[in-house]
Amino acid sequence: MITAPSIPPATAGPARTQAAPAPGPAPRAAAGGRAALLVLADGRFPAGGHAHSGGAEAAVKAGRITDAASLAAFCRGRLHTSGLTAAGLAAAAALGLDLYALDEAADARTPSPVLRTVARKLGRQMMRAARAAWPCPELDALAAAFPRGAHQPVVLGAAARAAGLGPEDAAHCVAYETVGGPATAVVRLLGLDPFQATAVLARLAPEMDRVAEVAATAARQGLDALPASSAPLLDITAEQHAAWPVRLFAS
């Protein structure tokens, strides 16, 4: 079920250790080029995503993913809902919008408490990797302000900016991650042929491009224009999955 409801009020996130500065873009690193984009989007970038299925484990157990065709349908739905929303946040962070306001916007767009916790844990891990790869004062300040982690898309966008990448680059990273994570997980969960899983990603490439373009365009229009699409079934099953006594993936 895919809907785009009105955004619920933001829930309280981790307390910051400093007040939010006035909005305004921080200095951007020299252009990083395609190689920096490949590093950031690489599944081997140590940002913790390998431990998460993006909702695929719950979908496999429920019988909603059984083969390559149903995997493609799941990934497409995720891409155009929560993926688009996350891509918009990352693109806005890469543009230099106020990171604290973006983190609050991410909270408001994440109704599931479990997924909010997951997003912050992944954000903390992404921050560690990003500060090692592209050290800069902006990342240091964000890490200090959110010691338990800012939302992962916000951190990814800030990392892209530190690497000299732009909003389209950050949005593409999120779009690929949105479908790449579940596809990789399903190979392990179902024993799906990895060639078929890769073919699913290749066929979704034009849609990833469109999502990234929409996200970057919205980010340039400001915080109030960012996408707020959601997938309620992913929120519901995330809460259920977290209560499983035995599971292969953290989420």
Coordinates of N, CA and C in Angstrom, one line a residue:
M1 N 0.9 -1.2 0.0 CA 0.0 0.0 0.0 C 0.9 1.2 0.0
I2 N 0.7 2.1 -1.0 CA 1.5 3.3 -1.1 C 0.7 4.5 -1.0
T3 N 1.0 5.4 -0.1 CA 0.2 6.6 0.0 C 1.2 7.8 0.3
A4 N 0.6 9.0 0.2 CA 1.4 10.1 0.6 C 0.6 11.0 1.5
P5 N 0.5 10.6 2.7 CA -0.4 11.3 3.7 C 0.3 12.6 4.1
S6 N -0.5 13.4 4.8 CA 0.0 14.6 5.4 C 1.1 14.2 6.5
I7 N 2.0 15.1 6.7 CA 3.1 14.7 7.6 C 2.7 14.9 9.0
P8 N 2.9 13.8 9.8 CA 2.6 13.9 11.2 C 3.5 14.8 12.0
P9 N 3.1 15.3 13.1 CA 4.1 16.2 13.9 C 5.3 15.4 14.2
A10 N 6.4 16.1 14.2 CA 7.7 15.5 14.5 C 7.8 15.0 16.0
T11 N 8.3 13.8 16.1 CA 8.5 13.3 17.5 C 9.8 13.8 18.0
A12 N 10.0 13.7 19.3 CA 11.2 14.2 19.9 C 12.3 13.2 19.5
G13 N 13.4 13.8 19.0 CA 14.6 13.0 18.7 C 15.6 13.1 19.8
P14 N 16.8 12.6 19.5 CA 17.8 12.7 20.5 C 18.2 14.2 20.8
A15 N 18.4 14.5 22.1 CA 18.7 15.9 22.4 C 20.0 16.3 21.8
R16 N 20.1 17.5 21.3 CA 21.3 18.0 20.7 C 22.2 18.5 21.8
T17 N 23.5 18.5 21.5 CA 24.4 19.0 22.5 C 24.8 20.5 22.2
Q18 N 24.2 21.1 21.2 CA 24.4 22.5 20.9 C 23.2 23.0 20.2
A19 N 23.0 24.4 20.2 CA 21.9 25.0 19.6 C 22.1 25.0 18.1
A20 N 21.0 24.9 17.3 CA 21.1 24.9 15.9 C 21.7 26.3 15.4
P21 N 22.6 26.3 14.5 CA 23.1 27.5 14.0 C 22.2 28.1 13.0
A22 N 22.4 29.4 12.6 CA 21.5 30.0 11.6 C 21.7 29.2 10.3
P23 N 20.6 29.0 9.5 CA 20.7 28.3 8.3 C 21.7 29.0 7.3
G24 N 22.3 28.2 6.5 CA 23.2 28.7 5.5 C 24.2 27.7 5.1
P25 N 24.5 27.6 3.8 CA 25.4 26.6 3.3 C 26.8 26.8 3.9
A26 N 27.4 25.6 4.2 CA 28.8 25.6 4.7 C 29.7 25.6 3.5
P27 N 30.9 25.9 3.6 CA 31.9 25.8 2.5 C 31.9 24.4 1.9
R28 N 31.9 24.3 0.6 CA 31.9 23.0 0.0 C 33.2 22.6 -0.5
A29 N 33.6 21.3 -0.4 CA 34.9 20.9 -0.9 C 35.0 21.0 -2.4
A30 N 36.2 20.9 -2.9 CA 36.4 20.9 -4.3 C 35.7 19.7 -4.9
A31 N 35.3 19.9 -6.2 CA 34.5 18.9 -6.8 C 35.1 17.5 -6.8
G32 N 34.4 16.6 -6.3 CA 34.9 15.2 -6.1 C 34.8 14.3 -7.3
G33 N 34.0 14.7 -8.3 CA 33.9 13.9 -9.5 C 33.2 12.5 -9.3
R34 N 33.2 11.8 -10.4 CA 32.5 10.5 -10.4 C 33.1 9.5 -9.4
A35 N 34.4 9.6 -9.2 CA 35.1 8.6 -8.4 C 34.6 8.7 -6.9
A36 N 34.4 9.9 -6.4 CA 33.9 10.1 -5.1 C 32.4 9.6 -5.0
L37 N 31.6 9.7 -6.0 CA 30.3 9.2 -6.0 C 30.3 7.7 -5.9
L38 N 31.2 7.0 -6.6 CA 31.4 5.6 -6.6 C 31.7 5.1 -5.2
V39 N 32.6 5.8 -4.6 CA 33.1 5.4 -3.2 C 31.9 5.5 -2.3
L40 N 31.1 6.6 -2.3 CA 30.0 6.8 -1.4 C 28.9 5.8 -1.6
A41 N 28.6 5.4 -2.9 CA 27.5 4.5 -3.2 C 27.9 3.1 -3.1
D42 N 29.2 2.8 -3.0 CA 29.7 1.4 -3.0 C 29.1 0.7 -1.8
G43 N 28.7 -0.5 -2.0 CA 28.1 -1.3 -0.9 C 29.2 -1.7 0.1
R44 N 30.5 -1.6 -0.3 CA 31.5 -1.9 0.7 C 31.9 -0.7 1.6
F45 N 31.3 0.5 1.3 CA 31.5 1.7 2.2 C 31.0 1.3 3.5
P46 N 31.8 1.4 4.6 CA 31.4 0.8 5.9 C 30.4 1.7 6.7
A47 N 29.2 1.7 6.1 CA 28.1 2.5 6.7 C 27.1 1.7 7.4
G48 N 27.3 0.4 7.4 CA 26.3 -0.4 8.2 C 25.1 -1.0 7.5
G49 N 24.9 -0.6 6.2 CA 23.7 -1.0 5.5 C 23.6 -2.5 5.3
H50 N 24.7 -3.2 5.3 CA 24.7 -4.6 5.0 C 23.9 -5.4 6.1
A51 N 23.7 -4.8 7.2 CA 23.0 -5.5 8.3 C 21.5 -5.3 8.3
H52 N 21.0 -4.6 7.2 CA 19.6 -4.2 7.2 C 19.0 -4.6 5.8
S53 N 17.7 -5.1 5.8 CA 17.1 -5.6 4.6 C 16.2 -4.6 4.0
G54 N 16.0 -3.4 4.6 CA 15.0 -2.4 4.1 C 13.6 -2.9 4.0
G55 N 13.2 -3.8 5.0 CA 11.9 -4.3 5.0 C 11.7 -5.6 4.2
A56 N 12.7 -6.1 3.5 CA 12.6 -7.3 2.7 C 12.4 -8.5 3.5
E57 N 13.1 -8.6 4.7 CA 13.0 -9.8 5.5 C 11.5 -10.1 5.9
A58 N 10.8 -9.0 6.3 CA 9.4 -9.2 6.7 C 8.6 -9.5 5.5
A59 N 8.9 -8.9 4.4 CA 8.1 -9.2 3.2 C 8.3 -10.6 2.7
V60 N 9.5 -11.1 2.8 CA 9.7 -12.5 2.4 C 8.9 -13.5 3.3
K61 N 9.0 -13.2 4.6 CA 8.3 -14.1 5.6 C 6.8 -14.0 5.3
A62 N 6.2 -12.9 4.9 CA 4.8 -12.7 4.7 C 4.4 -13.3 3.3
G63 N 5.4 -13.7 2.5 CA 5.1 -14.2 1.2 C 4.9 -13.1 0.1
R64 N 5.2 -11.9 0.4 CA 5.1 -10.8 -0.6 C 6.3 -10.8 -1.5
I65 N 7.4 -11.3 -1.1 CA 8.5 -11.5 -2.1 C 8.8 -13.0 -2.2
T66 N 8.7 -13.5 -3.4 CA 9.0 -14.9 -3.6 C 9.9 -15.2 -4.7
D67 N 10.1 -14.2 -5.6 CA 10.9 -14.4 -6.8 C 11.4 -13.0 -7.3
A68 N 12.0 -13.0 -8.5 CA 12.6 -11.8 -9.0 C 11.5 -10.8 -9.3
A69 N 10.4 -11.2 -9.8 CA 9.3 -10.3 -10.2 C 8.7 -9.6 -9.0
S70 N 8.5 -10.4 -7.9 CA 7.9 -9.7 -6.7 C 9.0 -8.9 -6.0
L71 N 10.3 -9.2 -6.1 CA 11.3 -8.4 -5.6 C 11.3 -7.0 -6.4
A72 N 11.1 -7.1 -7.7 CA 11.1 -5.8 -8.5 C 9.9 -5.0 -8.0
A73 N 8.8 -5.6 -7.8 CA 7.6 -4.8 -7.3 C 7.8 -4.2 -6.0
F74 N 8.4 -4.9 -5.1 CA 8.7 -4.4 -3.7 C 9.7 -3.2 -3.8
C75 N 10.8 -3.4 -4.6 CA 11.8 -2.3 -4.7 C 11.2 -1.1 -5.4
R76 N 10.4 -1.3 -6.4 CA 9.8 -0.2 -7.1 C 8.9 0.6 -6.1
G77 N 8.1 -0.1 -5.3 CA 7.2 0.6 -4.3 C 8.1 1.4 -3.3
R78 N 9.1 0.7 -2.8 CA 10.0 1.4 -1.8 C 10.7 2.6 -2.4
L79 N 11.1 2.5 -3.7 CA 11.9 3.6 -4.3 C 11.0 4.8 -4.5
H80 N 9.7 4.7 -4.8 CA 8.9 5.8 -5.1 C 8.2 6.4 -3.9
T81 N 8.4 5.8 -2.7 CA 7.8 6.3 -1.5 C 8.9 6.7 -0.5
S82 N 9.3 5.8 0.4 CA 10.3 6.2 1.3 C 11.6 6.5 0.7
G83 N 11.9 5.9 -0.5 CA 13.2 6.2 -1.2 C 13.2 7.7 -1.7
L84 N 12.1 8.1 -2.3 CA 12.0 9.5 -2.8 C 12.1 10.5 -1.6
T85 N 11.5 10.2 -0.5 CA 11.5 11.1 0.7 C 13.0 11.2 1.2
A86 N 13.6 10.0 1.3 CA 15.0 10.1 1.8 C 15.9 10.7 0.8
A87 N 15.7 10.5 -0.5 CA 16.5 11.2 -1.5 C 16.4 12.7 -1.5
G88 N 15.2 13.2 -1.2 CA 15.0 14.6 -1.1 C 15.8 15.2 0.1
L89 N 15.8 14.5 1.2 CA 16.5 15.0 2.4 C 18.0 15.0 2.1
A90 N 18.5 13.9 1.5 CA 19.9 13.9 1.2 C 20.3 15.0 0.2
A91 N 19.5 15.2 -0.8 CA 19.8 16.3 -1.8 C 19.8 17.6 -1.1
A92 N 18.9 17.9 -0.2 CA 18.9 19.1 0.5 C 20.1 19.3 1.3
A93 N 20.5 18.3 2.0 CA 21.8 18.4 2.8 C 23.0 18.6 2.0
A94 N 23.0 18.0 0.8 CA 24.1 18.2 -0.1 C 24.2 19.6 -0.7
L95 N 23.0 20.3 -0.7 CA 22.9 21.7 -1.2 C 23.4 22.6 -0.1
G96 N 23.4 22.2 1.1 CA 23.8 23.1 2.2 C 22.7 23.7 3.0
L97 N 21.4 23.1 2.9 CA 20.3 23.5 3.7 C 20.6 23.2 5.2
D98 N 19.9 23.9 6.1 CA 20.1 23.7 7.5 C 20.0 22.2 7.9
L99 N 21.0 21.6 8.4 CA 21.0 20.2 8.7 C 20.2 19.9 9.9
Y100 N 20.0 20.8 10.8 CA 19.2 20.6 12.0 C 17.7 20.5 11.6
A101 N 17.3 21.5 10.8 CA 16.0 21.5 10.3 C 15.7 20.3 9.5
L102 N 16.6 19.8 8.7 CA 16.5 18.6 7.9 C 16.3 17.4 8.8
D103 N 17.0 17.3 9.9 CA 16.9 16.2 10.8 C 15.5 16.1 11.4
E104 N 15.0 17.3 11.7 CA 13.6 17.4 12.3 C 12.6 17.0 11.2
A105 N 12.9 17.4 9.9 CA 12.0 17.0 8.8 C 12.0 15.5 8.6
A106 N 13.2 14.9 8.8 CA 13.3 13.4 8.7 C 12.5 12.7 9.8
D107 N 12.5 13.2 11.0 CA 11.8 12.7 12.1 C 10.3 12.7 11.8
A108 N 9.8 13.9 11.2 CA 8.4 14.0 10.9 C 7.9 13.1 9.8
R109 N 8.9 12.7 9.0 CA 8.5 11.8 7.8 C 8.8 10.3 8.1
T110 N 9.1 10.0 9.4 CA 9.3 8.6 9.8 C 8.4 8.3 10.9
P111 N 7.2 7.8 10.7 CA 6.3 7.6 11.8 C 6.6 6.4 12.6
S112 N 7.4 5.4 12.1 CA 7.7 4.3 12.9 C 8.9 4.5 13.9
P113 N 8.7 4.4 15.2 CA 9.7 4.5 16.2 C 10.9 3.6 15.9
V114 N 10.7 2.4 15.4 CA 11.8 1.5 15.1 C 12.6 2.0 13.9
L115 N 11.9 2.5 12.9 CA 12.7 3.1 11.8 C 13.4 4.4 12.1
R116 N 12.9 5.2 13.0 CA 13.6 6.3 13.4 C 14.9 5.9 14.1
T117 N 14.8 4.9 15.0 CA 16.0 4.4 15.7 C 17.0 3.9 14.7
V118 N 16.5 3.1 13.7 CA 17.4 2.5 12.7 C 18.1 3.6 11.9
A119 N 17.3 4.6 11.5 CA 17.9 5.7 10.7 C 19.0 6.5 11.5
R120 N 18.9 6.6 12.8 CA 19.9 7.3 13.5 C 21.1 6.4 13.8
K121 N 20.9 5.1 14.0 CA 22.0 4.2 14.1 C 22.8 4.2 12.8
L122 N 22.1 4.1 11.7 CA 22.8 4.1 10.4 C 23.5 5.5 10.1
G123 N 22.8 6.5 10.6 CA 23.5 7.8 10.4 C 24.7 8.0 11.2
R124 N 24.8 7.4 12.4 CA 26.0 7.4 13.2 C 27.1 6.6 12.6
Q125 N 26.8 5.5 12.0 CA 27.8 4.7 11.3 C 28.3 5.4 10.1
M126 N 27.3 5.9 9.3 CA 27.7 6.7 8.1 C 28.6 7.9 8.5
M127 N 28.3 8.5 9.6 CA 29.2 9.6 10.0 C 30.6 9.2 10.3
R128 N 30.8 8.1 10.9 CA 32.1 7.6 11.2 C 32.9 7.4 9.9
A129 N 32.2 6.7 9.0 CA 32.9 6.4 7.7 C 33.2 7.7 6.9
A130 N 32.2 8.6 6.9 CA 32.4 9.9 6.2 C 33.5 10.8 6.7
R131 N 33.6 10.9 8.1 CA 34.6 11.7 8.7 C 36.0 11.1 8.4
A132 N 36.1 9.8 8.3 CA 37.4 9.2 7.9 C 37.7 9.5 6.5
A133 N 36.7 9.4 5.6 CA 37.0 9.6 4.2 C 37.1 11.0 3.7
W134 N 36.2 11.9 4.3 CA 36.2 13.3 3.9 C 36.2 14.2 5.1
P135 N 37.2 14.3 5.9 CA 37.1 15.1 7.1 C 36.9 16.6 6.8
C136 N 35.9 17.2 7.6 CA 35.6 18.6 7.4 C 34.9 19.1 8.6
P137 N 35.0 20.4 8.9 CA 34.3 20.9 10.1 C 32.8 20.7 10.1
E138 N 32.1 20.7 9.0 CA 30.7 20.6 8.9 C 30.3 19.2 9.5
L139 N 31.0 18.2 9.1 CA 30.7 16.8 9.6 C 31.0 16.7 11.1
D140 N 32.1 17.4 11.5 CA 32.5 17.3 12.9 C 31.4 18.0 13.7
A141 N 30.9 19.1 13.3 CA 29.8 19.8 14.0 C 28.5 19.0 14.1
L142 N 28.2 18.3 13.0 CA 27.0 17.5 13.0 C 27.1 16.3 13.9
A143 N 28.3 15.7 13.9 CA 28.5 14.6 14.8 C 28.5 15.0 16.3
A144 N 29.0 16.2 16.6 CA 29.0 16.7 18.0 C 27.5 17.0 18.4
A145 N 26.7 17.6 17.5 CA 25.4 18.0 17.8 C 24.5 16.8 18.0
F146 N 24.7 15.7 17.3 CA 23.9 14.5 17.4 C 24.8 13.3 17.7
P147 N 25.2 13.1 19.0 CA 26.1 12.0 19.3 C 25.5 10.7 19.1
R148 N 24.2 10.6 19.2 CA 23.5 9.3 18.9 C 23.1 9.1 17.5
G149 N 23.5 10.1 16.7 CA 23.3 10.0 15.2 C 22.2 10.8 14.7
A150 N 22.4 11.5 13.6 CA 21.4 12.2 12.9 C 20.8 11.2 11.9
H151 N 19.7 11.5 11.3 CA 19.1 10.6 10.3 C 20.0 10.3 9.2
Q152 N 20.1 9.1 8.8 CA 21.0 8.6 7.8 C 21.0 9.4 6.4
P153 N 19.8 9.7 5.9 CA 19.9 10.5 4.6 C 20.5 11.9 4.8
V154 N 20.3 12.5 6.0 CA 20.9 13.8 6.2 C 22.4 13.7 6.3
V155 N 22.9 12.7 7.0 CA 24.3 12.5 7.1 C 24.9 12.2 5.7
L156 N 24.2 11.3 4.9 CA 24.7 11.0 3.6 C 24.8 12.2 2.7
G157 N 23.8 13.1 2.8 CA 23.9 14.4 2.0 C 25.0 15.3 2.5
A158 N 25.2 15.3 3.8 CA 26.4 16.1 4.3 C 27.7 15.5 3.8
A159 N 27.8 14.2 3.8 CA 29.0 13.5 3.4 C 29.2 13.8 1.9
A160 N 28.1 13.7 1.1 CA 28.3 14.0 -0.3 C 28.8 15.4 -0.5
R161 N 28.3 16.4 0.2 CA 28.8 17.8 0.1 C 30.3 17.8 0.5
A162 N 30.7 17.1 1.6 CA 32.1 17.1 2.0 C 33.0 16.5 0.9
A163 N 32.4 15.6 0.1 CA 33.2 14.9 -0.9 C 33.2 15.7 -2.2
G164 N 32.5 16.9 -2.2 CA 32.5 17.7 -3.4 C 31.4 17.3 -4.4
L165 N 30.4 16.5 -3.9 CA 29.3 16.1 -4.8 C 28.1 17.0 -4.7
G166 N 27.2 16.9 -5.6 CA 26.0 17.7 -5.6 C 24.7 17.0 -5.2
P167 N 23.6 17.7 -5.2 CA 22.3 17.1 -4.8 C 21.9 16.0 -5.6
E168 N 22.1 16.0 -6.9 CA 21.7 14.9 -7.8 C 22.6 13.6 -7.4
D169 N 23.8 13.8 -7.1 CA 24.7 12.7 -6.7 C 24.2 12.1 -5.4
A170 N 23.9 12.9 -4.4 CA 23.4 12.4 -3.1 C 22.0 11.7 -3.3
A171 N 21.2 12.2 -4.1 CA 19.9 11.6 -4.4 C 20.1 10.3 -5.1
H172 N 21.0 10.2 -6.0 CA 21.3 8.9 -6.7 C 21.8 7.9 -5.7
C173 N 22.6 8.3 -4.8 CA 23.1 7.3 -3.8 C 22.0 6.7 -3.0
V174 N 21.1 7.6 -2.6 CA 19.9 7.1 -1.8 C 19.0 6.2 -2.6
A175 N 18.8 6.6 -3.9 CA 17.9 5.8 -4.7 C 18.5 4.4 -4.9
Y176 N 19.8 4.4 -5.2 CA 20.4 3.1 -5.4 C 20.4 2.2 -4.1
E177 N 20.7 2.9 -3.0 CA 20.7 2.2 -1.7 C 19.3 1.7 -1.3
T178 N 18.2 2.4 -1.7 CA 16.9 2.0 -1.4 C 16.5 0.7 -2.0
V179 N 17.0 0.4 -3.2 CA 16.6 -0.8 -3.9 C 17.8 -1.9 -3.8
G180 N 19.0 -1.4 -3.7 CA 20.1 -2.3 -3.6 C 20.1 -3.1 -2.3
G181 N 19.8 -2.5 -1.2 CA 19.8 -3.2 0.1 C 18.8 -4.4 0.1
P182 N 17.5 -4.1 -0.3 CA 16.6 -5.3 -0.3 C 17.0 -6.3 -1.3
A183 N 17.5 -5.9 -2.5 CA 17.9 -6.9 -3.5 C 19.0 -7.8 -3.0
T184 N 20.0 -7.3 -2.3 CA 21.1 -8.1 -1.7 C 20.5 -9.0 -0.6
A185 N 19.6 -8.4 0.2 CA 19.1 -9.2 1.3 C 18.3 -10.4 0.8
V186 N 17.5 -10.2 -0.3 CA 16.7 -11.3 -0.8 C 17.6 -12.4 -1.4
V187 N 18.7 -12.1 -1.9 CA 19.6 -13.2 -2.3 C 19.9 -14.1 -1.2
R188 N 20.2 -13.5 0.0 CA 20.5 -14.3 1.2 C 19.2 -15.0 1.8
L189 N 18.1 -14.3 1.8 CA 16.9 -14.8 2.4 C 16.2 -15.9 1.6
L190 N 16.2 -15.8 0.3 CA 15.5 -16.7 -0.6 C 16.5 -17.7 -1.3
G191 N 17.8 -17.3 -1.3 CA 18.7 -18.0 -2.2 C 18.4 -17.7 -3.7
L192 N 17.9 -16.4 -3.9 CA 17.6 -15.9 -5.2 C 18.9 -15.8 -6.0
D193 N 18.8 -16.2 -7.3 CA 20.0 -16.1 -8.2 C 20.5 -14.7 -8.2
P194 N 21.7 -14.4 -7.8 CA 22.2 -13.0 -7.8 C 22.2 -12.3 -9.1
F195 N 22.3 -13.1 -10.2 CA 22.2 -12.5 -11.5 C 20.8 -11.9 -11.8
Q196 N 19.8 -12.6 -11.3 CA 18.4 -12.1 -11.4 C 18.2 -10.9 -10.5
A197 N 18.8 -10.9 -9.3 CA 18.7 -9.7 -8.4 C 19.3 -8.5 -9.1
T198 N 20.5 -8.7 -9.7 CA 21.2 -7.6 -10.4 C 20.4 -7.1 -11.6
A199 N 19.7 -8.0 -12.3 CA 18.9 -7.6 -13.4 C 17.7 -6.8 -12.9
V200 N 17.2 -7.1 -11.8 CA 16.1 -6.2 -11.2 C 16.6 -4.8 -11.0
L201 N 17.8 -4.6 -10.5 CA 18.4 -3.3 -10.2 C 18.6 -2.6 -11.6
A202 N 19.1 -3.3 -12.5 CA 19.4 -2.7 -13.8 C 18.1 -2.2 -14.5
R203 N 17.1 -3.0 -14.4 CA 15.8 -2.5 -15.0 C 15.2 -1.4 -14.3
L204 N 15.5 -1.2 -13.0 CA 15.0 -0.1 -12.2 C 15.8 1.2 -12.4
A205 N 16.9 1.1 -13.1 CA 17.8 2.2 -13.2 C 17.2 3.5 -13.8
P206 N 16.4 3.4 -14.8 CA 15.7 4.7 -15.3 C 14.8 5.3 -14.2
E207 N 14.1 4.4 -13.4 CA 13.3 5.0 -12.4 C 14.1 5.6 -11.2
M208 N 15.3 5.0 -11.0 CA 16.2 5.6 -10.0 C 16.6 7.0 -10.5
D209 N 16.9 7.1 -11.7 CA 17.3 8.4 -12.3 C 16.2 9.5 -12.1
R210 N 14.9 9.0 -12.4 CA 13.8 10.0 -12.3 C 13.6 10.4 -10.8
V211 N 13.7 9.4 -9.9 CA 13.5 9.8 -8.5 C 14.6 10.7 -8.0
A212 N 15.8 10.5 -8.4 CA 16.9 11.4 -8.1 C 16.7 12.8 -8.6
E213 N 16.2 12.9 -9.9 CA 15.9 14.2 -10.5 C 14.8 14.9 -9.7
V214 N 13.7 14.2 -9.4 CA 12.6 14.8 -8.7 C 13.1 15.3 -7.3
A215 N 13.8 14.5 -6.6 CA 14.3 14.8 -5.3 C 15.2 16.1 -5.3
A216 N 16.1 16.1 -6.3 CA 17.0 17.3 -6.3 C 16.3 18.6 -6.7
T217 N 15.3 18.4 -7.6 CA 14.5 19.6 -8.0 C 13.8 20.1 -6.8
A218 N 13.2 19.2 -6.0 CA 12.4 19.7 -4.8 C 13.4 20.3 -3.8
A219 N 14.5 19.8 -3.6 CA 15.5 20.3 -2.6 C 15.9 21.7 -3.0
R220 N 16.0 22.0 -4.3 CA 16.3 23.4 -4.7 C 15.2 24.4 -4.4
Q221 N 14.0 23.9 -4.2 CA 12.9 24.8 -3.8 C 12.7 25.0 -2.4
G222 N 13.5 24.4 -1.5 CA 13.5 24.6 -0.1 C 12.9 23.5 0.7
L223 N 13.0 23.7 2.0 CA 12.6 22.7 3.0 C 11.1 22.3 2.8
D224 N 10.3 23.3 2.6 CA 8.8 23.0 2.6 C 8.4 22.2 1.3
A225 N 9.3 22.2 0.3 CA 9.0 21.5 -0.9 C 9.5 20.1 -1.0
L226 N 10.1 19.6 0.1 CA 10.7 18.3 0.1 C 9.6 17.2 0.0
P227 N 9.8 16.1 -0.7 CA 8.8 15.0 -0.7 C 8.5 14.5 0.7
A228 N 7.3 14.0 0.8 CA 6.9 13.4 2.1 C 6.1 12.1 1.8
S229 N 6.4 11.4 0.8 CA 5.7 10.1 0.5 C 6.1 9.1 1.5
S230 N 5.1 8.2 1.7 CA 5.4 7.1 2.7 C 4.8 5.8 2.3
A231 N 5.2 4.7 2.9 CA 4.8 3.4 2.7 C 4.3 2.8 4.0
P232 N 3.1 3.0 4.4 CA 2.6 2.5 5.7 C 2.9 1.1 6.0
L233 N 2.8 0.2 5.0 CA 3.1 -1.2 5.3 C 4.5 -1.5 5.7
L234 N 5.5 -0.7 5.2 CA 6.8 -0.8 5.6 C 7.0 -0.4 7.1
D235 N 6.2 0.7 7.5 CA 6.3 1.1 8.9 C 5.7 0.0 9.8
I236 N 4.6 -0.5 9.4 CA 3.9 -1.6 10.2 C 4.8 -2.8 10.4
T237 N 5.3 -3.3 9.3 CA 6.1 -4.5 9.3 C 7.5 -4.3 10.0
A238 N 8.0 -3.1 10.0 CA 9.2 -2.8 10.7 C 9.0 -2.9 12.2
E239 N 7.9 -2.5 12.7 CA 7.6 -2.7 14.1 C 7.4 -4.1 14.5
Q240 N 6.8 -4.9 13.6 CA 6.6 -6.3 13.8 C 7.9 -7.1 13.8
H241 N 8.7 -6.7 12.8 CA 10.0 -7.4 12.6 C 10.9 -7.2 13.8
A242 N 10.9 -6.0 14.4 CA 11.7 -5.7 15.5 C 11.4 -6.6 16.7
A243 N 10.2 -7.1 16.8 CA 9.8 -8.0 17.9 C 10.1 -9.5 17.7
W244 N 10.6 -9.8 16.5 CA 10.9 -11.2 16.2 C 12.0 -11.7 17.2
P245 N 11.9 -12.9 17.8 CA 13.0 -13.3 18.6 C 14.3 -13.8 17.8
V246 N 14.0 -14.2 16.6 CA 15.1 -14.6 15.7 C 15.0 -14.0 14.3
R247 N 16.0 -13.3 13.8 CA 15.9 -12.7 12.5 C 17.3 -12.6 12.0
L248 N 17.4 -12.5 10.6 CA 18.7 -12.5 10.0 C 19.2 -11.0 9.9
F249 N 18.3 -10.1 9.7 CA 18.7 -8.7 9.6 C 18.2 -7.8 10.7
A250 N 18.9 -6.7 11.0 CA 18.5 -5.8 12.1 C 17.1 -5.1 11.8
S251 N 16.9 -4.9 10.5 CA 15.6 -4.3 10.1 C 15.2 -4.7 8.7

